[in-house]
PDB file of C-alpha atoms in Angstrom:
ATOM      1  CA  MET A   1      86.781  46.725 -47.853  1.00 53.00           C
ATOM      2  CA  PRO A   2      85.227  48.137 -44.417  1.00 53.00           C
ATOM      3  CA  ALA A   3      86.728  51.686 -43.630  1.00 65.00           C
ATOM      4  CA  SER A   4      86.860  51.552 -39.952  1.00 91.00           C
ATOM      5  CA  PHE A   5      89.125  51.055 -37.150  1.00 97.00           C
ATOM      6  CA  ALA A   6      89.826  47.090 -35.832  1.00 97.00           C
ATOM      7  CA  THR A   7      88.470  46.484 -32.023  1.00 96.00           C
ATOM      8  CA  LEU A   8      91.697  44.588 -30.886  1.00 97.00           C
ATOM      9  CA  PRO A   9      93.674  43.200 -28.236  1.00 97.00           C
ATOM     10  CA  LYS A  10      96.584  44.614 -25.958  1.00 97.00           C
ATOM     11  CA  PRO A  11      99.607  44.264 -27.213  1.00 98.00           C
ATOM     12  CA  PRO A  12     101.700  42.626 -28.334  1.00 98.00           C
ATOM     13  CA  TYR A  13      99.973  41.411 -31.663  1.00 98.00           C
ATOM     14  CA  TYR A  14     101.090  41.293 -35.036  1.00 98.00           C
ATOM     15  CA  ALA A  15     100.232  43.501 -38.177  1.00 98.00           C
ATOM     16  CA  VAL A  16     101.031  42.831 -41.812  1.00 98.00           C
ATOM     17  CA  ILE A  17     100.762  46.033 -43.987  1.00 98.00           C
ATOM     18  CA  PHE A  18     100.403  46.289 -47.325  1.00 97.00           C
ATOM     19  CA  SER A  19     100.993  49.599 -49.375  1.00 98.00           C
ATOM     20  CA  SER A  20      99.532  49.755 -53.219  1.00 97.00           C
ATOM     21  CA  GLN A  21      99.172  50.927 -56.268  1.00 97.00           C
ATOM     22  CA  ARG A  22      96.303  50.208 -58.248  1.00 96.00           C
ATOM     23  CA  THR A  23      95.886  49.573 -61.911  1.00 93.00           C
ATOM     24  CA  GLN A  24      92.949  50.803 -64.046  1.00 89.00           C
ATOM     25  CA  ASP A  25      91.577  47.736 -64.539  1.00 85.00           C
ATOM     26  CA  GLY A  26      88.544  45.474 -63.690  1.00 84.00           C
ATOM     27  CA  ASP A  27      87.199  48.142 -60.969  1.00 87.00           C
ATOM     28  CA  ALA A  28      84.329  45.944 -60.509  1.00 92.00           C
ATOM     29  CA  ALA A  29      86.019  42.887 -60.218  1.00 93.00           C
ATOM     30  CA  TYR A  30      88.318  44.043 -57.852  1.00 94.00           C
ATOM     31  CA  GLY A  31      85.753  45.502 -55.772  1.00 92.00           C
ATOM     32  CA  GLU A  32      84.337  41.397 -55.041  1.00 94.00           C
ATOM     33  CA  ALA A  33      87.757  40.214 -55.304  1.00 94.00           C
ATOM     34  CA  ALA A  34      88.997  42.752 -52.618  1.00 92.00           C
ATOM     35  CA  GLN A  35      84.810  41.906 -49.938  1.00 93.00           C
ATOM     36  CA  ARG A  36      86.647  38.019 -50.731  1.00 94.00           C
ATOM     37  CA  MET A  37      89.547  38.199 -49.189  1.00 94.00           C
ATOM     38  CA  VAL A  38      88.644  40.869 -45.926  1.00 93.00           C
ATOM     39  CA  GLU A  39      85.036  37.467 -45.395  1.00 94.00           C
ATOM     40  CA  LEU A  40      88.062  35.027 -46.054  1.00 96.00           C
ATOM     41  CA  ALA A  41      90.551  36.779 -43.744  1.00 96.00           C
ATOM     42  CA  ALA A  42      87.793  36.598 -41.232  1.00 96.00           C
ATOM     43  CA  GLN A  43      87.695  32.882 -40.963  1.00 96.00           C
ATOM     44  CA  GLN A  44      91.519  31.653 -40.300  1.00 97.00           C
ATOM     45  CA  PRO A  45      92.318  31.735 -37.403  1.00 97.00           C
ATOM     46  CA  GLY A  46      94.464  34.061 -35.117  1.00 98.00           C
ATOM     47  CA  TYR A  47      92.661  37.220 -38.002  1.00 98.00           C
ATOM     48  CA  LEU A  48      92.406  39.627 -35.217  1.00 98.00           C
ATOM     49  CA  GLY A  49      90.804  42.641 -37.707  1.00 98.00           C
ATOM     50  CA  VAL A  50      91.161  44.824 -40.540  1.00 97.00           C
ATOM     51  CA  GLU A  51      92.006  48.435 -41.628  1.00 97.00           C
ATOM     52  CA  SER A  52      91.357  49.478 -45.140  1.00 96.00           C
ATOM     53  CA  THR A  53      91.866  52.621 -47.189  1.00 96.00           C
ATOM     54  CA  ARG A  54      92.798  53.909 -51.112  1.00 95.00           C
ATOM     55  CA  GLY A  55      92.097  57.658 -52.079  1.00 94.00           C
ATOM     56  CA  ILE A  56      91.133  58.544 -55.274  1.00 93.00           C
ATOM     57  CA  ASP A  57      94.256  58.672 -57.016  1.00 94.00           C
ATOM     58  CA  GLY A  58      94.827  54.265 -56.090  1.00 95.00           C
ATOM     59  CA  PHE A  59      97.024  54.289 -53.617  1.00 97.00           C
ATOM     60  CA  GLY A  60      95.851  52.191 -50.842  1.00 97.00           C
ATOM     61  CA  ILE A  61      97.115  51.023 -47.848  1.00 97.00           C
ATOM     62  CA  THR A  62      94.854  47.819 -46.102  1.00 97.00           C
ATOM     63  CA  VAL A  63      96.320  46.057 -42.542  1.00 98.00           C
ATOM     64  CA  SER A  64      95.580  43.581 -41.003  1.00 97.00           C
ATOM     65  CA  TYR A  65      96.126  42.456 -37.690  1.00 98.00           C
ATOM     66  CA  TRP A  66      96.906  38.874 -36.382  1.00 98.00           C
ATOM     67  CA  ALA A  67      97.893  36.881 -33.349  1.00 98.00           C
ATOM     68  CA  ASP A  68     100.524  35.782 -34.343  1.00 98.00           C
ATOM     69  CA  GLU A  69     103.287  34.994 -37.078  1.00 97.00           C
ATOM     70  CA  ALA A  70     102.185  31.318 -37.397  1.00 97.00           C
ATOM     71  CA  SER A  71      98.173  33.020 -38.145  1.00 98.00           C
ATOM     72  CA  ILE A  72     100.069  34.919 -41.090  1.00 98.00           C
ATOM     73  CA  LEU A  73     101.756  31.915 -43.110  1.00 97.00           C
ATOM     74  CA  ALA A  74      98.544  30.481 -42.791  1.00 97.00           C
ATOM     75  CA  TRP A  75      96.291  32.785 -44.345  1.00 97.00           C
ATOM     76  CA  LYS A  76      99.807  33.395 -47.154  1.00 95.00           C
ATOM     77  CA  ARG A  77      99.552  30.007 -47.892  1.00 96.00           C
ATOM     78  CA  ASN A  78      95.401  29.524 -47.872  1.00 96.00           C
ATOM     79  CA  LEU A  79      94.320  28.913 -51.346  1.00 95.00           C
ATOM     80  CA  GLU A  80      92.005  30.567 -51.861  1.00 95.00           C
ATOM     81  CA  HIS A  81      94.176  33.983 -51.143  1.00 95.00           C
ATOM     82  CA  THR A  82      96.614  32.375 -53.197  1.00 95.00           C
ATOM     83  CA  ALA A  83      94.578  32.351 -56.549  1.00 96.00           C
ATOM     84  CA  ILE A  84      93.050  35.778 -55.815  1.00 94.00           C
ATOM     85  CA  ARG A  85      96.864  37.454 -54.609  1.00 93.00           C
ATOM     86  CA  GLU A  86      97.503  36.122 -58.710  1.00 94.00           C
ATOM     87  CA  ARG A  87      95.650  37.579 -60.306  1.00 93.00           C
ATOM     88  CA  GLY A  88      95.610  40.605 -57.936  1.00 93.00           C
ATOM     89  CA  ARG A  89      99.926  40.693 -60.058  1.00 92.00           C
ATOM     90  CA  ARG A  90      98.516  39.792 -63.396  1.00 92.00           C
ATOM     91  CA  GLU A  91      95.053  42.337 -63.458  1.00 93.00           C
ATOM     92  CA  TRP A  92      94.573  44.856 -60.744  1.00 95.00           C
ATOM     93  CA  TYR A  93      98.171  45.769 -59.306  1.00 96.00           C
ATOM     94  CA  ALA A  94     101.112  48.851 -60.527  1.00 96.00           C
ATOM     95  CA  GLN A  95     103.088  47.750 -57.635  1.00 96.00           C
ATOM     96  CA  PHE A  96     102.902  46.517 -53.754  1.00 96.00           C
ATOM     97  CA  GLU A  97     104.664  46.410 -50.341  1.00 97.00           C
ATOM     98  CA  LEU A  98     103.931  43.762 -47.916  1.00 97.00           C
ATOM     99  CA  ARG A  99     105.611  44.858 -44.297  1.00 98.00           C
ATOM    100  CA  VAL A 100     105.006  41.912 -41.735  1.00 98.00           C
ATOM    101  CA  THR A 101     105.343  43.736 -38.585  1.00 98.00           C
ATOM    102  CA  ARG A 102     104.975  43.304 -34.838  1.00 98.00           C
ATOM    103  CA  VAL A 103     103.171  45.875 -32.707  1.00 98.00           C
ATOM    104  CA  GLU A 104     104.015  47.007 -29.908  1.00 98.00           C
ATOM    105  CA  ARG A 105     102.085  49.456 -27.979  1.00 97.00           C
ATOM    106  CA  ALA A 106      99.010  50.843 -29.058  1.00 97.00           C
ATOM    107  CA  TYR A 107      96.314  53.729 -28.383  1.00 94.00           C
ATOM    108  CA  GLY A 108      93.861  55.223 -29.423  1.00 95.00           C
ATOM    109  CA  TRP A 109      91.627  58.702 -29.055  1.00 95.00           C
ATOM    110  CA  ARG A 110      87.669  59.309 -28.992  1.00 95.00           C
ATOM    111  CA  ARG A 111      86.392  62.926 -30.244  1.00 92.00           C
ATOM    112  CA  ASP A 112      83.245  61.343 -27.822  1.00 86.00           C
ATOM    113  CA  ALA A 113      84.817  59.236 -25.149  1.00 82.00           C
ATOM    114  CA  ALA A 114      87.123  62.787 -24.436  1.00 71.00           C
ATOM    115  CA  HIS A 115      86.384  65.970 -22.213  1.00 52.00           C
ATOM    116  CA  ALA A 116      86.050  69.096 -24.309  1.00 42.00           C
ATOM    117  CA  ASP A 117      89.052  70.212 -22.262  1.00 42.00           C
ATOM    118  CA  THR A 118      91.396  67.854 -22.713  1.00 42.00           C
ATOM    119  CA  ALA A 119      92.934  68.021 -25.382  1.00 40.00           C
ATOM    120  CA  GLN A 120      96.593  67.649 -23.951  1.00 40.00           C
ATOM    121  CA  SER A 121      99.444  65.021 -25.673  1.00 41.00           C
ATOM    122  CA  SER A 122      99.904  63.715 -22.071  1.00 42.00           C
ATOM    123  CA  ASP A 123      99.287  59.605 -21.490  1.00 45.00           C
ATOM    124  CA  ALA A 124      97.051  59.521 -18.923  1.00 42.00           C
ATOM    125  CA  GLU A 125      94.195  61.748 -20.821  1.00 48.00           C
ATOM    126  CA  PRO A 126      90.372  61.393 -20.709  1.00 46.00           C
ATOM    127  CA  GLY A 127      89.564  60.091 -24.016  1.00 60.00           C
ATOM    128  CA  ARG A 128      92.320  57.388 -24.750  1.00 65.00           C
ATOM    129  CA  HIS A 129      91.485  53.757 -24.407  1.00 69.00           C
ATOM    130  CA  GLU A 130      93.638  50.418 -24.522  1.00 59.00           C
TER     131      GLU A 130
ATOM    132  CA  MET B   1     100.719  63.765 -48.808  1.00 53.00           C
ATOM    133  CA  PRO B   2     102.466  61.673 -50.480  1.00 52.00           C
ATOM    134  CA  ALA B   3     100.384  58.548 -52.523  1.00 65.00           C
ATOM    135  CA  SER B   4     103.675  56.826 -53.289  1.00 91.00           C
ATOM    136  CA  PHE B   5     105.838  54.079 -51.885  1.00 97.00           C
ATOM    137  CA  ALA B   6     108.813  54.443 -49.305  1.00 97.00           C
ATOM    138  CA  THR B   7     111.781  53.407 -50.520  1.00 96.00           C
ATOM    139  CA  LEU B   8     113.289  51.483 -47.070  1.00 97.00           C
ATOM    140  CA  PRO B   9     115.980  50.214 -46.238  1.00 97.00           C
ATOM    141  CA  LYS B  10     116.205  46.253 -45.155  1.00 97.00           C
ATOM    142  CA  PRO B  11     114.378  45.009 -41.692  1.00 98.00           C
ATOM    143  CA  PRO B  12     114.437  44.964 -39.000  1.00 98.00           C
ATOM    144  CA  TYR B  13     113.050  48.877 -39.057  1.00 98.00           C
ATOM    145  CA  TYR B  14     109.876  50.543 -36.876  1.00 98.00           C
ATOM    146  CA  ALA B  15     106.748  51.532 -37.860  1.00 98.00           C
ATOM    147  CA  VAL B  16     103.958  53.519 -36.813  1.00 98.00           C
ATOM    148  CA  ILE B  17     100.720  52.539 -37.820  1.00 98.00           C
ATOM    149  CA  PHE B  18      98.607  56.140 -37.490  1.00 97.00           C
ATOM    150  CA  SER B  19      94.602  55.350 -38.349  1.00 98.00           C
ATOM    151  CA  SER B  20      92.322  58.049 -38.243  1.00 97.00           C
ATOM    152  CA  GLN B  21      88.812  59.614 -38.984  1.00 97.00           C
ATOM    153  CA  ARG B  22      88.629  63.113 -39.711  1.00 96.00           C
ATOM    154  CA  THR B  23      86.000  65.424 -39.100  1.00 93.00           C
ATOM    155  CA  GLN B  24      83.895  67.450 -41.510  1.00 89.00           C
ATOM    156  CA  ASP B  25      86.613  70.630 -40.533  1.00 85.00           C
ATOM    157  CA  GLY B  26      89.175  72.528 -41.809  1.00 84.00           C
ATOM    158  CA  ASP B  27      90.248  70.528 -45.038  1.00 87.00           C
ATOM    159  CA  ALA B  28      92.779  73.371 -45.519  1.00 92.00           C
ATOM    160  CA  ALA B  29      93.731  74.218 -42.289  1.00 93.00           C
ATOM    161  CA  TYR B  30      93.951  70.241 -41.678  1.00 94.00           C
ATOM    162  CA  GLY B  31      95.658  69.580 -45.753  1.00 92.00           C
ATOM    163  CA  GLU B  32      98.189  72.558 -44.221  1.00 94.00           C
ATOM    164  CA  ALA B  33      98.999  71.024 -41.276  1.00 94.00           C
ATOM    165  CA  ALA B  34      99.401  67.316 -42.828  1.00 92.00           C
ATOM    166  CA  GLN B  35     101.922  68.840 -45.303  1.00 93.00           C
ATOM    167  CA  ARG B  36     104.222  70.587 -42.718  1.00 94.00           C
ATOM    168  CA  MET B  37     103.910  67.485 -40.474  1.00 94.00           C
ATOM    169  CA  VAL B  38     105.242  65.080 -43.982  1.00 93.00           C
ATOM    170  CA  GLU B  39     108.498  67.901 -44.104  1.00 95.00           C
ATOM    171  CA  LEU B  40     109.006  68.358 -40.602  1.00 96.00           C
ATOM    172  CA  ALA B  41     109.503  63.872 -40.079  1.00 96.00           C
ATOM    173  CA  ALA B  42     111.624  63.573 -42.523  1.00 96.00           C
ATOM    174  CA  GLN B  43     113.872  66.419 -40.857  1.00 96.00           C
ATOM    175  CA  GLN B  44     114.422  63.913 -37.694  1.00 97.00           C
ATOM    176  CA  PRO B  45     117.162  62.407 -36.880  1.00 97.00           C
ATOM    177  CA  GLY B  46     116.146  57.788 -38.196  1.00 98.00           C
ATOM    178  CA  TYR B  47     113.574  59.081 -40.078  1.00 98.00           C
ATOM    179  CA  LEU B  48     112.497  56.638 -43.503  1.00 98.00           C
ATOM    180  CA  GLY B  49     109.786  57.113 -45.543  1.00 98.00           C
ATOM    181  CA  VAL B  50     105.979  57.534 -44.795  1.00 97.00           C
ATOM    182  CA  GLU B  51     103.149  56.114 -46.466  1.00 97.00           C
ATOM    183  CA  SER B  52      99.367  57.381 -46.435  1.00 96.00           C
ATOM    184  CA  THR B  53      96.284  57.449 -47.850  1.00 96.00           C
ATOM    185  CA  ARG B  54      92.561  58.967 -47.282  1.00 95.00           C
ATOM    186  CA  GLY B  55      89.149  57.939 -48.879  1.00 94.00           C
ATOM    187  CA  ILE B  56      86.579  59.602 -49.808  1.00 93.00           C
ATOM    188  CA  ASP B  57      84.909  58.944 -46.221  1.00 94.00           C
ATOM    189  CA  GLY B  58      87.571  60.228 -44.353  1.00 95.00           C
ATOM    190  CA  PHE B  59      88.530  57.565 -42.729  1.00 97.00           C
ATOM    191  CA  GLY B  60      92.853  57.533 -44.114  1.00 97.00           C
ATOM    192  CA  ILE B  61      95.499  55.592 -42.161  1.00 97.00           C
ATOM    193  CA  THR B  62      99.092  56.571 -42.853  1.00 97.00           C
ATOM    194  CA  VAL B  63     102.284  54.650 -41.868  1.00 98.00           C
ATOM    195  CA  SER B  64     106.008  56.558 -40.900  1.00 97.00           C
ATOM    196  CA  TYR B  65     109.130  54.170 -40.868  1.00 98.00           C
ATOM    197  CA  TRP B  66     111.583  54.932 -38.984  1.00 98.00           C
ATOM    198  CA  ALA B  67     114.993  53.504 -37.981  1.00 98.00           C
ATOM    199  CA  ASP B  68     114.474  52.633 -33.965  1.00 98.00           C
ATOM    200  CA  GLU B  69     112.256  53.028 -30.857  1.00 97.00           C
ATOM    201  CA  ALA B  70     114.315  55.913 -30.043  1.00 97.00           C
ATOM    202  CA  SER B  71     113.679  58.464 -32.860  1.00 98.00           C
ATOM    203  CA  ILE B  72     109.792  57.249 -32.503  1.00 98.00           C
ATOM    204  CA  LEU B  73     110.106  58.522 -29.581  1.00 97.00           C
ATOM    205  CA  ALA B  74     111.458  61.456 -30.681  1.00 97.00           C
ATOM    206  CA  TRP B  75     109.047  62.375 -32.837  1.00 97.00           C
ATOM    207  CA  LYS B  76     107.027  62.281 -30.550  1.00 96.00           C
ATOM    208  CA  ARG B  77     108.420  64.737 -28.248  1.00 96.00           C
ATOM    209  CA  ASN B  78     109.012  67.157 -31.236  1.00 96.00           C
ATOM    210  CA  LEU B  79     107.096  70.743 -30.181  1.00 95.00           C
ATOM    211  CA  GLU B  80     106.165  71.470 -33.380  1.00 95.00           C
ATOM    212  CA  HIS B  81     105.139  68.412 -33.551  1.00 95.00           C
ATOM    213  CA  THR B  82     102.805  67.915 -30.259  1.00 95.00           C
ATOM    214  CA  ALA B  83     100.746  71.796 -31.119  1.00 96.00           C
ATOM    215  CA  ILE B  84     100.286  70.281 -34.100  1.00 94.00           C
ATOM    216  CA  ARG B  85      98.914  66.432 -32.841  1.00 93.00           C
ATOM    217  CA  GLU B  86      97.217  68.561 -30.734  1.00 94.00           C
ATOM    218  CA  ARG B  87      95.362  70.721 -33.131  1.00 93.00           C
ATOM    219  CA  GLY B  88      94.450  67.871 -34.416  1.00 93.00           C
ATOM    220  CA  ARG B  89      92.562  66.708 -31.434  1.00 92.00           C
ATOM    221  CA  ARG B  90      90.669  70.061 -31.252  1.00 92.00           C
ATOM    222  CA  GLU B  91      89.549  70.422 -35.033  1.00 93.00           C
ATOM    223  CA  TRP B  92      90.336  67.515 -37.276  1.00 95.00           C
ATOM    224  CA  TYR B  93      90.138  63.597 -35.895  1.00 96.00           C
ATOM    225  CA  ALA B  94      86.761  62.555 -34.642  1.00 96.00           C
ATOM    226  CA  GLN B  95      88.839  59.252 -33.440  1.00 96.00           C
ATOM    227  CA  PHE B  96      92.353  58.181 -33.841  1.00 96.00           C
ATOM    228  CA  GLU B  97      94.380  54.871 -32.879  1.00 97.00           C
ATOM    229  CA  LEU B  98      98.601  55.031 -33.096  1.00 97.00           C
ATOM    230  CA  ARG B  99     100.167  51.321 -33.011  1.00 98.00           C
ATOM    231  CA  VAL B 100     103.683  51.304 -33.159  1.00 98.00           C
ATOM    232  CA  THR B 101     105.376  48.762 -34.576  1.00 98.00           C
ATOM    233  CA  ARG B 102     108.829  46.727 -35.716  1.00 98.00           C
ATOM    234  CA  VAL B 103     109.499  45.052 -39.292  1.00 98.00           C
ATOM    235  CA  GLU B 104     110.393  41.920 -39.356  1.00 98.00           C
ATOM    236  CA  ARG B 105     110.390  41.179 -43.229  1.00 97.00           C
ATOM    237  CA  ALA B 106     109.167  43.184 -46.164  1.00 97.00           C
ATOM    238  CA  TYR B 107     108.216  42.115 -50.761  1.00 94.00           C
ATOM    239  CA  GLY B 108     107.655  44.040 -53.243  1.00 95.00           C
ATOM    240  CA  TRP B 109     106.301  44.079 -56.021  1.00 95.00           C
ATOM    241  CA  ARG B 110     106.673  46.211 -59.409  1.00 95.00           C
ATOM    242  CA  ARG B 111     104.729  45.592 -62.749  1.00 92.00           C
ATOM    243  CA  ASP B 112     106.960  47.190 -64.573  1.00 86.00           C
ATOM    244  CA  ALA B 113     109.929  44.529 -63.131  1.00 82.00           C
ATOM    245  CA  ALA B 114     108.091  41.235 -63.302  1.00 71.00           C
ATOM    246  CA  HIS B 115     108.379  39.883 -66.871  1.00 52.00           C
ATOM    247  CA  ALA B 116     104.287  38.951 -68.140  1.00 43.00           C
ATOM    248  CA  ASP B 117     104.540  35.278 -67.722  1.00 42.00           C
ATOM    249  CA  THR B 118     106.038  35.278 -63.767  1.00 42.00           C
ATOM    250  CA  ALA B 119     102.365  35.903 -61.973  1.00 40.00           C
ATOM    251  CA  GLN B 120     103.616  33.554 -58.856  1.00 40.00           C
ATOM    252  CA  SER B 121     103.725  33.564 -55.598  1.00 41.00           C
ATOM    253  CA  SER B 122     106.408  31.895 -54.923  1.00 42.00           C
ATOM    254  CA  ASP B 123     109.695  34.132 -52.714  1.00 45.00           C
ATOM    255  CA  ALA B 124     111.977  33.884 -55.707  1.00 42.00           C
ATOM    256  CA  GLU B 125     110.142  35.179 -58.741  1.00 47.00           C
ATOM    257  CA  PRO B 126     110.662  38.115 -61.115  1.00 46.00           C
ATOM    258  CA  GLY B 127     109.810  41.372 -60.231  1.00 59.00           C
ATOM    259  CA  ARG B 128     110.225  41.015 -56.533  1.00 64.00           C
ATOM    260  CA  HIS B 129     112.680  43.679 -54.555  1.00 68.00           C
ATOM    261  CA  GLU B 130     113.747  44.010 -51.043  1.00 58.00           C
TER     262      GLU B 130
END
């Protein structure tokens, strides 16, 4: 899973927030399946990007970004995705929560794009990008 | 930061997705500030919960949940929050991305709530909870 930022268009778009607690089982197979899921998602119409991380306690959050709800539904129905998802329930997850959201607005900040004296919170600071 | 699931009402509600890359600096002070932010957020009107995790590479995702957009705006304007946020830009973050989203629908699954034979993907499986 990539541990980095997605490059996204201006809102509106959609985000699926997937929070999960891993079991202690099947790390190698899980890692392969997670990587395959990212590859497969990236091939879907309407896929915009993904951000994902997991702590050493096994609690993780993956956010996938989509152009519209139809793309999310098509991805949900993808057969290989469905098979991997079912294996996730059998083996890899103790619990998960999934939330489908509409992104209303977004902004970001990068250290290397900011001036040294711009530690301020207005909406117009250098370093802001959209 | 709690590494666990938020208990949330039925949608609609709002989620703020905060993805961030930590610098190498100030782990102790960062940990204290992060904890303080969670405590402070929990006191705000409209706060519903938070989920947060960070990998060993320093890439993290925190999702805070709110009743409505007014609550998010009030939290953004909170003075102590603003001060901590500015310190975050000066010291703790190399980059962050923030997305304000409206949660349209949600579902979850827990191993201990599921029967052994319910590894299926329909919307009606035991183990599903809302």
